[in-house]
Short mmCIF file of C-alpha atoms in Angstrom, two decimals:
data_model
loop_
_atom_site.label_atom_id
_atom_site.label_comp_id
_atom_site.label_asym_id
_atom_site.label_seq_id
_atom_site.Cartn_x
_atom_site.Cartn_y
_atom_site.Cartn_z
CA UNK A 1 -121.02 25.43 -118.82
CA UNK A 2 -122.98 26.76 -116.30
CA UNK A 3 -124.14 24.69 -112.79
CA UNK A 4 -127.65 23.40 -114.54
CA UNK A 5 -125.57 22.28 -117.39
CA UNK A 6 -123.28 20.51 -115.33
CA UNK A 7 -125.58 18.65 -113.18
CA UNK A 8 -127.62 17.57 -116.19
CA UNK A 9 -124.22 16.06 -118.25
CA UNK A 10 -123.45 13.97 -115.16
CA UNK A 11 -127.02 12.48 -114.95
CA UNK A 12 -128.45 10.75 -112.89
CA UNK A 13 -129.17 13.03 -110.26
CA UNK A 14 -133.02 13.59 -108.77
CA UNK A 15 -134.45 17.07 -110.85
CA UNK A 16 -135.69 18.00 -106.95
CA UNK A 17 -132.23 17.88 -105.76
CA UNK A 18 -130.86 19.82 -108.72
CA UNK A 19 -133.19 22.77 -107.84
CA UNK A 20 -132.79 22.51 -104.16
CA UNK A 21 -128.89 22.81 -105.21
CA UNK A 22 -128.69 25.74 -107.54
CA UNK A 23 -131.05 27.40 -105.31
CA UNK A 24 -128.55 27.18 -102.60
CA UNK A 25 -125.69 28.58 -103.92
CA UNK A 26 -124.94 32.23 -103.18
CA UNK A 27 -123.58 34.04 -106.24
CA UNK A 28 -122.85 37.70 -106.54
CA UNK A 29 -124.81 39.50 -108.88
CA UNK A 30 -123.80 38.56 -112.50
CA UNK A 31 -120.32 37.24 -111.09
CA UNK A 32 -120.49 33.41 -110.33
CA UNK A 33 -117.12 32.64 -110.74
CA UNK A 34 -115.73 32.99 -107.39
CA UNK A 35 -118.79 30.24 -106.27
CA UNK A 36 -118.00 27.19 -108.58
CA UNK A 37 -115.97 25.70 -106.45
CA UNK A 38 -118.72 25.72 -103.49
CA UNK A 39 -121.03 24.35 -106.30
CA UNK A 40 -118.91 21.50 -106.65
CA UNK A 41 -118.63 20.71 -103.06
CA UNK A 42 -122.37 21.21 -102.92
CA UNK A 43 -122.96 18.46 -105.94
CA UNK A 44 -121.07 16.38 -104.11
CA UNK A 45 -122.75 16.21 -100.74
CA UNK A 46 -126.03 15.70 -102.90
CA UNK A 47 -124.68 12.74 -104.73
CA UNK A 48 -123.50 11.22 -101.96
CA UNK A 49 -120.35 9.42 -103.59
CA UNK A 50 -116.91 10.12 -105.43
CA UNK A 51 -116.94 11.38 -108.79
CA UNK A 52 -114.24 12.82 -110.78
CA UNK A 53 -114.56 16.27 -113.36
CA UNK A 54 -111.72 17.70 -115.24
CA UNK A 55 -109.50 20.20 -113.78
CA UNK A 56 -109.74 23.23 -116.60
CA UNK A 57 -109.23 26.82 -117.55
CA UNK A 58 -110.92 29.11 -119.38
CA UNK A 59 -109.67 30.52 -122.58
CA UNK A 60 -107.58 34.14 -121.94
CA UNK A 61 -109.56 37.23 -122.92
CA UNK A 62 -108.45 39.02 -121.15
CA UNK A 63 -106.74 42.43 -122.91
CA UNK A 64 -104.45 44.52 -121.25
CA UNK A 65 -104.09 48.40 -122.26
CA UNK A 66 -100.56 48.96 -122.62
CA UNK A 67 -98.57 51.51 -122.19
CA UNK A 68 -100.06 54.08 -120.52
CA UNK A 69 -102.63 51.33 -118.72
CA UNK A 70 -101.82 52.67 -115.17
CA UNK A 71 -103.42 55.37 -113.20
CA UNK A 72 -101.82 58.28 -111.71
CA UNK A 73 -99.78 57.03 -107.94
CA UNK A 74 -101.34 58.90 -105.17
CA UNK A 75 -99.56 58.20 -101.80
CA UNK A 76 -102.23 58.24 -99.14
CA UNK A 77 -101.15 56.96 -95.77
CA UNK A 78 -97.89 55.08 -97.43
CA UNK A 79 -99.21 53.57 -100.34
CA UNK A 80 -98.15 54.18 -103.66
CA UNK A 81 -101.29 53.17 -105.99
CA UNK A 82 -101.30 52.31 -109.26
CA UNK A 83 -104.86 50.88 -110.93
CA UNK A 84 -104.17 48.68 -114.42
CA UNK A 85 -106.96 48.94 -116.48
CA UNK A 86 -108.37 45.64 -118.34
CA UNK A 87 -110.20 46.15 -121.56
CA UNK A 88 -112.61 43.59 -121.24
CA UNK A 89 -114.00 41.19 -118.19
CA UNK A 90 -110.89 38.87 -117.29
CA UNK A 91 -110.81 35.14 -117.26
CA UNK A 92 -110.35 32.94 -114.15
CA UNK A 93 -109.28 29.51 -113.69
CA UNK A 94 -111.96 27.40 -112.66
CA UNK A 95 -110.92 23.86 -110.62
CA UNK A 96 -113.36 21.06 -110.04
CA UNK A 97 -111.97 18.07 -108.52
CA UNK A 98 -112.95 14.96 -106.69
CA UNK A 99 -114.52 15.39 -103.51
CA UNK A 100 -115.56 12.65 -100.87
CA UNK A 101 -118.78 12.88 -99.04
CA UNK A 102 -117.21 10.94 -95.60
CA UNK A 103 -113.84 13.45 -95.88
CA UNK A 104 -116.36 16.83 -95.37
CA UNK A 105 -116.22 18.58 -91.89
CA UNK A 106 -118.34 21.89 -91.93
CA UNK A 107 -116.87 25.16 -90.70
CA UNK A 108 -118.22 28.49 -89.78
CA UNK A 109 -116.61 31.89 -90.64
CA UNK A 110 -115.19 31.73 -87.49
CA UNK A 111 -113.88 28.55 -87.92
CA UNK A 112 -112.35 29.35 -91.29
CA UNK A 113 -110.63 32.08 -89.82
CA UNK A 114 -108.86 29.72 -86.97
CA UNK A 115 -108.17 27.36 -90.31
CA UNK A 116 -106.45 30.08 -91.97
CA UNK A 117 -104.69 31.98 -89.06
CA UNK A 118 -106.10 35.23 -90.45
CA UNK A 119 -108.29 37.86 -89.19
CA UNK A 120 -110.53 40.96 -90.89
CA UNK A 121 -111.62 44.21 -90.26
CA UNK A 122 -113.38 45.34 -92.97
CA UNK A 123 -116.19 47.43 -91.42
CA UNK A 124 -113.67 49.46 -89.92
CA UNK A 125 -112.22 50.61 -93.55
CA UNK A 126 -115.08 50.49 -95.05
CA UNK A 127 -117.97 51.17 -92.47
CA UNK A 128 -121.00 50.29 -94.65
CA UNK A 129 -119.85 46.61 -94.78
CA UNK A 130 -120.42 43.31 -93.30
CA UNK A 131 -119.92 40.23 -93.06
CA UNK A 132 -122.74 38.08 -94.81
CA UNK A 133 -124.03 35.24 -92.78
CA UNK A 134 -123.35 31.77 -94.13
CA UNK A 135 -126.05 29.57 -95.27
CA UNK A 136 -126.20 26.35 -93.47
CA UNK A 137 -127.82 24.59 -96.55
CA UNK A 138 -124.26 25.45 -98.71
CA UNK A 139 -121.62 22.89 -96.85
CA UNK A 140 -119.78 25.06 -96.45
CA UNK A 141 -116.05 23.48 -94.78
CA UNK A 142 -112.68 21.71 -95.66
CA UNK A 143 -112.37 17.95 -97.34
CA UNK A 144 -109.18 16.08 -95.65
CA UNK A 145 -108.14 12.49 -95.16
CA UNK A 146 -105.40 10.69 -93.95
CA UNK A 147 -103.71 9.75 -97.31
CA UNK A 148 -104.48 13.13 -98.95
CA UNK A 149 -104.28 15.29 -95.98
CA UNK A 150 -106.48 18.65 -96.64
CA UNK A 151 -107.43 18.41 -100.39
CA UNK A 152 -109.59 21.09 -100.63
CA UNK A 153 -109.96 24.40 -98.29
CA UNK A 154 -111.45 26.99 -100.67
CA UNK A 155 -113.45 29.56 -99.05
CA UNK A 156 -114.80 32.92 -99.88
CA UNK A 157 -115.85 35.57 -97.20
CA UNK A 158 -118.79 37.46 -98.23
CA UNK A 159 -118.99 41.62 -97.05
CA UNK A 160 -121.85 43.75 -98.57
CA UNK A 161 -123.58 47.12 -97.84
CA UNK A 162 -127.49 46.36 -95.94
CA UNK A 163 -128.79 46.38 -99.94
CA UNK A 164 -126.13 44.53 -101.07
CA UNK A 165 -125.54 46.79 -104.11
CA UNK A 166 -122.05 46.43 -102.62
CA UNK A 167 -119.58 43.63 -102.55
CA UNK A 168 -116.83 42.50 -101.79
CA UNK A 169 -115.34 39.14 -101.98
CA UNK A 170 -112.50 37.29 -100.39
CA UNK A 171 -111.49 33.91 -101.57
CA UNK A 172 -108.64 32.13 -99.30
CA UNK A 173 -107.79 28.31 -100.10
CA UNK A 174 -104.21 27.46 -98.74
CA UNK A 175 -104.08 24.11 -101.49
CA UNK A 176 -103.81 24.87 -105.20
CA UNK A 177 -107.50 25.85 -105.97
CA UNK A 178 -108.14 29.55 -106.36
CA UNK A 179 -109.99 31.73 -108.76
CA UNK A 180 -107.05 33.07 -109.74
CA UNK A 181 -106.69 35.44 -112.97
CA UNK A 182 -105.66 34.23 -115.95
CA UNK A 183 -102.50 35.27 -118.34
CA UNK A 184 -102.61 35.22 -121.98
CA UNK A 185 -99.08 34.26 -123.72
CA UNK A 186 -99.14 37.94 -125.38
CA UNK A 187 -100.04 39.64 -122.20
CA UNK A 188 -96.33 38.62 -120.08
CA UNK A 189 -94.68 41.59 -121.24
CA UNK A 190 -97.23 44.37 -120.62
CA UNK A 191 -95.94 46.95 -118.22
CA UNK A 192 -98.61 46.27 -115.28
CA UNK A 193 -97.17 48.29 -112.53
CA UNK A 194 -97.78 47.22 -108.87
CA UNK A 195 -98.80 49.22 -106.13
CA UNK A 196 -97.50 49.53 -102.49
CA UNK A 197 -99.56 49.54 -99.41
CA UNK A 198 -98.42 49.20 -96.08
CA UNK A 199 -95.15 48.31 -97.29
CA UNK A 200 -96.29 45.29 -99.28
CA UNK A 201 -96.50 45.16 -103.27
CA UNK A 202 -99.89 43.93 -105.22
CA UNK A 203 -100.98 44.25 -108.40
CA UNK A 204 -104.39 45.97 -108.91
CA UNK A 205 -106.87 45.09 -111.65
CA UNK A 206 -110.17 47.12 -112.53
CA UNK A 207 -112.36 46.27 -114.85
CA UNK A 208 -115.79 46.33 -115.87
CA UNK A 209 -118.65 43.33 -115.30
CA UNK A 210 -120.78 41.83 -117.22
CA UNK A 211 -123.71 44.42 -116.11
CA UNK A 212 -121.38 47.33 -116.52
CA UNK A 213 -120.63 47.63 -112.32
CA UNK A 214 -116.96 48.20 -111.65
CA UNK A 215 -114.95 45.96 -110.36
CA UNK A 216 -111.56 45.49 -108.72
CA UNK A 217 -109.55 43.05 -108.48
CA UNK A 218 -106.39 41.25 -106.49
CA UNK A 219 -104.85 38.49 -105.96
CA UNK A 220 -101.34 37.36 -103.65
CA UNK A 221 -100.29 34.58 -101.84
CA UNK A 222 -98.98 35.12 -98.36
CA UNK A 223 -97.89 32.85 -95.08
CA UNK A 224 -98.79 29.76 -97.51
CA UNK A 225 -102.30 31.46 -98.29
CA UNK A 226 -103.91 32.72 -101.17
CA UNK A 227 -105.99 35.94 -101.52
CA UNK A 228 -108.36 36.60 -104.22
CA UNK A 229 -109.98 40.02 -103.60
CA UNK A 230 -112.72 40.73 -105.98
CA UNK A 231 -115.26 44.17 -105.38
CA UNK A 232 -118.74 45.52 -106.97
CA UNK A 233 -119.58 48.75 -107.13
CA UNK A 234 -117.05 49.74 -105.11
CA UNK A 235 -115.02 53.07 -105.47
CA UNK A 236 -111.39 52.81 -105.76
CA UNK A 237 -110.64 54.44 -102.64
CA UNK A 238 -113.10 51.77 -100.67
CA UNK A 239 -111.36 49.18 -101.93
CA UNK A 240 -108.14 50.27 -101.28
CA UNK A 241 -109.42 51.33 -97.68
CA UNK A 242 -110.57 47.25 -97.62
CA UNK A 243 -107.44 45.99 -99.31
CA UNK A 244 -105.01 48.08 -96.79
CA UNK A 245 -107.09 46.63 -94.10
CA UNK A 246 -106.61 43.16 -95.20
CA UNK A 247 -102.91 43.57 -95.52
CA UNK A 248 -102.29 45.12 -92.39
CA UNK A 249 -104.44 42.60 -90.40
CA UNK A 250 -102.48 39.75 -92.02
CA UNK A 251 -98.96 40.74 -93.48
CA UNK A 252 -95.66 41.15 -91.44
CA UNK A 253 -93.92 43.42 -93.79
CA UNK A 254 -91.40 43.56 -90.83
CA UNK A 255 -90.14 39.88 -90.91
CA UNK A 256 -90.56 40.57 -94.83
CA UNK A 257 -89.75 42.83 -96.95
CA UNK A 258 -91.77 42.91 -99.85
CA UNK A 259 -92.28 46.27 -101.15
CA UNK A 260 -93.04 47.07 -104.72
CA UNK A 261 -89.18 47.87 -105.58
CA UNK A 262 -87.72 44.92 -102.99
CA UNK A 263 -85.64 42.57 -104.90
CA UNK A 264 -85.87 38.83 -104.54
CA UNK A 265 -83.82 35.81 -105.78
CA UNK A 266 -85.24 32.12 -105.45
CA UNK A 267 -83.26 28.87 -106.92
CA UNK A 268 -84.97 25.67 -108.14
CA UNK A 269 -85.26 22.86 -110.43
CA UNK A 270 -87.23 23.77 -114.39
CA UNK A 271 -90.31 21.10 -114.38
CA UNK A 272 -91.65 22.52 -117.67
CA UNK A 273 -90.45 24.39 -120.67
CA UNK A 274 -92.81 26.32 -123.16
CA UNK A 275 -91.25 27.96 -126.04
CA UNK A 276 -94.32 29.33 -127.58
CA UNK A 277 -95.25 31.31 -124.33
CA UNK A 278 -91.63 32.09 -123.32
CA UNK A 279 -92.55 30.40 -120.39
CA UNK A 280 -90.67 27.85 -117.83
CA UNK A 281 -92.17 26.51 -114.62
CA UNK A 282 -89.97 25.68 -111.78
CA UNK A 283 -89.92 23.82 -108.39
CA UNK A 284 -89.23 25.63 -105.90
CA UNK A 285 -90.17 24.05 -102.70
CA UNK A 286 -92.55 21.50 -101.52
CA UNK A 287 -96.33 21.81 -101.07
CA UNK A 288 -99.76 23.61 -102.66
CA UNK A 289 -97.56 27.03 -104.22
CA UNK A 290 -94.21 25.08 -104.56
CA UNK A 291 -94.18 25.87 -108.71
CA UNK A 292 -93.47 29.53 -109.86
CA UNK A 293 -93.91 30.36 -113.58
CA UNK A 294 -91.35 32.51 -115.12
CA UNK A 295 -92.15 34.47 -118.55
CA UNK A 296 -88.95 35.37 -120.20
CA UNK A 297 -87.97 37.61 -123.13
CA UNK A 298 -88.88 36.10 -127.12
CA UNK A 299 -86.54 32.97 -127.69
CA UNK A 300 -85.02 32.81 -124.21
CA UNK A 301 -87.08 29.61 -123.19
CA UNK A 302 -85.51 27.26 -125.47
CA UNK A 303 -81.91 27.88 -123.48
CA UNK A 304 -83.13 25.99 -120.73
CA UNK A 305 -84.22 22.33 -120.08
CA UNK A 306 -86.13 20.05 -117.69
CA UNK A 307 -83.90 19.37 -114.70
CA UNK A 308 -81.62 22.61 -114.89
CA UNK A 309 -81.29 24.52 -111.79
CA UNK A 310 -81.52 27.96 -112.16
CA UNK A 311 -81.60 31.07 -109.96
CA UNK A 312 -83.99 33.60 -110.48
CA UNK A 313 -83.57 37.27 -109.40
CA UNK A 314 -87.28 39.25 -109.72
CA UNK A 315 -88.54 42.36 -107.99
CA UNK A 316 -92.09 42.97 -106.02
CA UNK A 317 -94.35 40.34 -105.04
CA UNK A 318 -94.96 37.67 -108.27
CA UNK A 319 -97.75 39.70 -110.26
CA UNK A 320 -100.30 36.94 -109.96
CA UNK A 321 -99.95 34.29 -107.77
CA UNK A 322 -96.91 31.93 -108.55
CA UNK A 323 -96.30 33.71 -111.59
CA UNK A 324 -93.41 36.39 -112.27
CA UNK A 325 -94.18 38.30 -115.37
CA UNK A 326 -91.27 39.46 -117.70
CA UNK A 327 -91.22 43.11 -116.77
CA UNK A 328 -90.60 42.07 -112.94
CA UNK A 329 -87.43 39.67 -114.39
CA UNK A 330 -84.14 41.18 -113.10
CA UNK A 331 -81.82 38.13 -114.40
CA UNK A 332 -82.19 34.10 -114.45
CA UNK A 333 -79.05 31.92 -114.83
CA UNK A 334 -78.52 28.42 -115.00
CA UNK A 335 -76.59 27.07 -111.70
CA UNK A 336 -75.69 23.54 -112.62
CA UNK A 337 -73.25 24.21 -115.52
#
């Protein structure tokens, strides 16, 4: 559905405004996905009132070559790359949830960078680059109250070339609402292989878009935040220059180790079991990322049930956020009994 669709299905809502709306939104070209969470922000601050759409995800479509689906590992500067090829345009989820006119407060860039902690120096890696002005007209800020706290914090920094034939996008929310890419049940146990830069493991995607430009694409949760790096036209060694850059602004791979081969073990309670997908969810903590997804070989899903604690041993950083994929699984065992 896209944003005209969606305004008109809710009704109701003055054609003048509905323009004014979808002319205000700021999409990259042929690539709207990272925005439709600003467009429901937007809708809201134009209706004036609470209103409640489903949380959903698009259907996976996402093919992965396998096998031999990894570049060659060059080692510039201590990285160790590796670029996964997709066969088709990925999905990504896409979260609209209530939002409360009275709960907005507006924020600039800079502002959302004090939010987040974080800081970005693109134009250094990537000299053509910079930072694209907000428009005032897109509301752009945070939704908290006192009985929800922050509920919504999604944000996407904007850096493009002076034609802006060149993009690329950073989306930071530290609740639960990120673009983030999708997995299909049959794509767990492809052997994606994760690069290394600066000491820190992530999991590169290219791809091609809907208009044919390349595309890369990233995603990792860090210090409580998540990162969803998305490029246009970009080469691969400009947006590894911008991804490096990111990483060492805004990752203490010092204080934690979490380098492509790095091992890590985590204990918590299984919330949900899914047999078809070889799939179990656990808790793991409290707050927005406190549920990590564990794929596990065919017919090991059914040995576990809601409530058993279990350790899990994995290695790298979780291949997409939350999410350890089978070929990262070193062991799981149940510690209860």
């Amino acid at each position: 559905m896209n944003n005209m669709e969606l305004f008109e299905a809710i009704g109701e809502i003055d054609s003048d405004l509905i323009t004014r709306c979808e002319n205000e939104v700021v999409h990259a070209p042929k690539q709207t996905w990272v925005r439709r969470l600003s467009v429901a922000a937007c809708l809201c601050l134009v209706m004036l009132c609470i209103f409640t759409l489903p949380i959903f995800k698009q259907a996976p479509n996402t093919p992965i070559t396998p096998g031999n689906n990894s570049s060659q590992p060059t080692t510039p500067n201590n990285a160790l790359l590796y670029i996964n090829q997709l066969k088709q345009e990925p999905s990504f989820q896409n979260s609209v949830i209530s939002l409360n006119v009275n709960d907005f407060i507006a924020m600039t860039d800079d502002e959302f960078l004090k939010y987040y902690g974080i800081s970005f120096s693109i134009n250094r890696a990537v000299p053509a680059f910079e930072l694209q002005l907000l428009n005032p007209a897109n509301n752009n800020g945070i939704f908290r109250n006192s009985s929800r706290g922050t509920y919504y914090d999604s944000h996407t920094f904007v850096f493009a070339n002076a034609v802006n034939t060149q993009r690329l996008e950073i989306t930071l929310s530290k609740t639960a609402y990120y673009p983030g890419l999708i997995i299909g049940t049959d794509e767990s146990t492809t052997q994606l292989k994760q690069s290394e830069l600066g000491g820190f493991a992530v999991t590169i995607f290219q791809y091609a878009g809907k208009d044919g430009s390349t595309c890369f694409y990233t995603e990792f949760l860090n210090n409580g935040i998540a990162y969803c790096i998305t490029s246009y036209n970009l080469s691969q060694k400009d947006y590894t220059a911008a991804l490096s850059s990111v990483i060492a602004d805004n990752v203490n791979t010092e204080a934690n180790k979490s380098g492509a081969k790095n091992a890590h073990m985590v204990t918590g309670t299984v919330n949900a079991v899914d047999e078809n997908a070889n799939l179990i969810s656990i808790s793991v903590g409290d707050g927005a990322f406190s549920t990590l997804r564990v794929y596990l070989p065919d017919g090991e899903a059914k040995r576990y049930s809601v409530g058993d604690q279990v350790e899990v041993s994995y290695v790298g950083n979780p291949i997409t956020i939350c999410t350890i994929w089978e070929r990262q699984l070193k062991s799981i065992n149940t510690v209860n009994g």
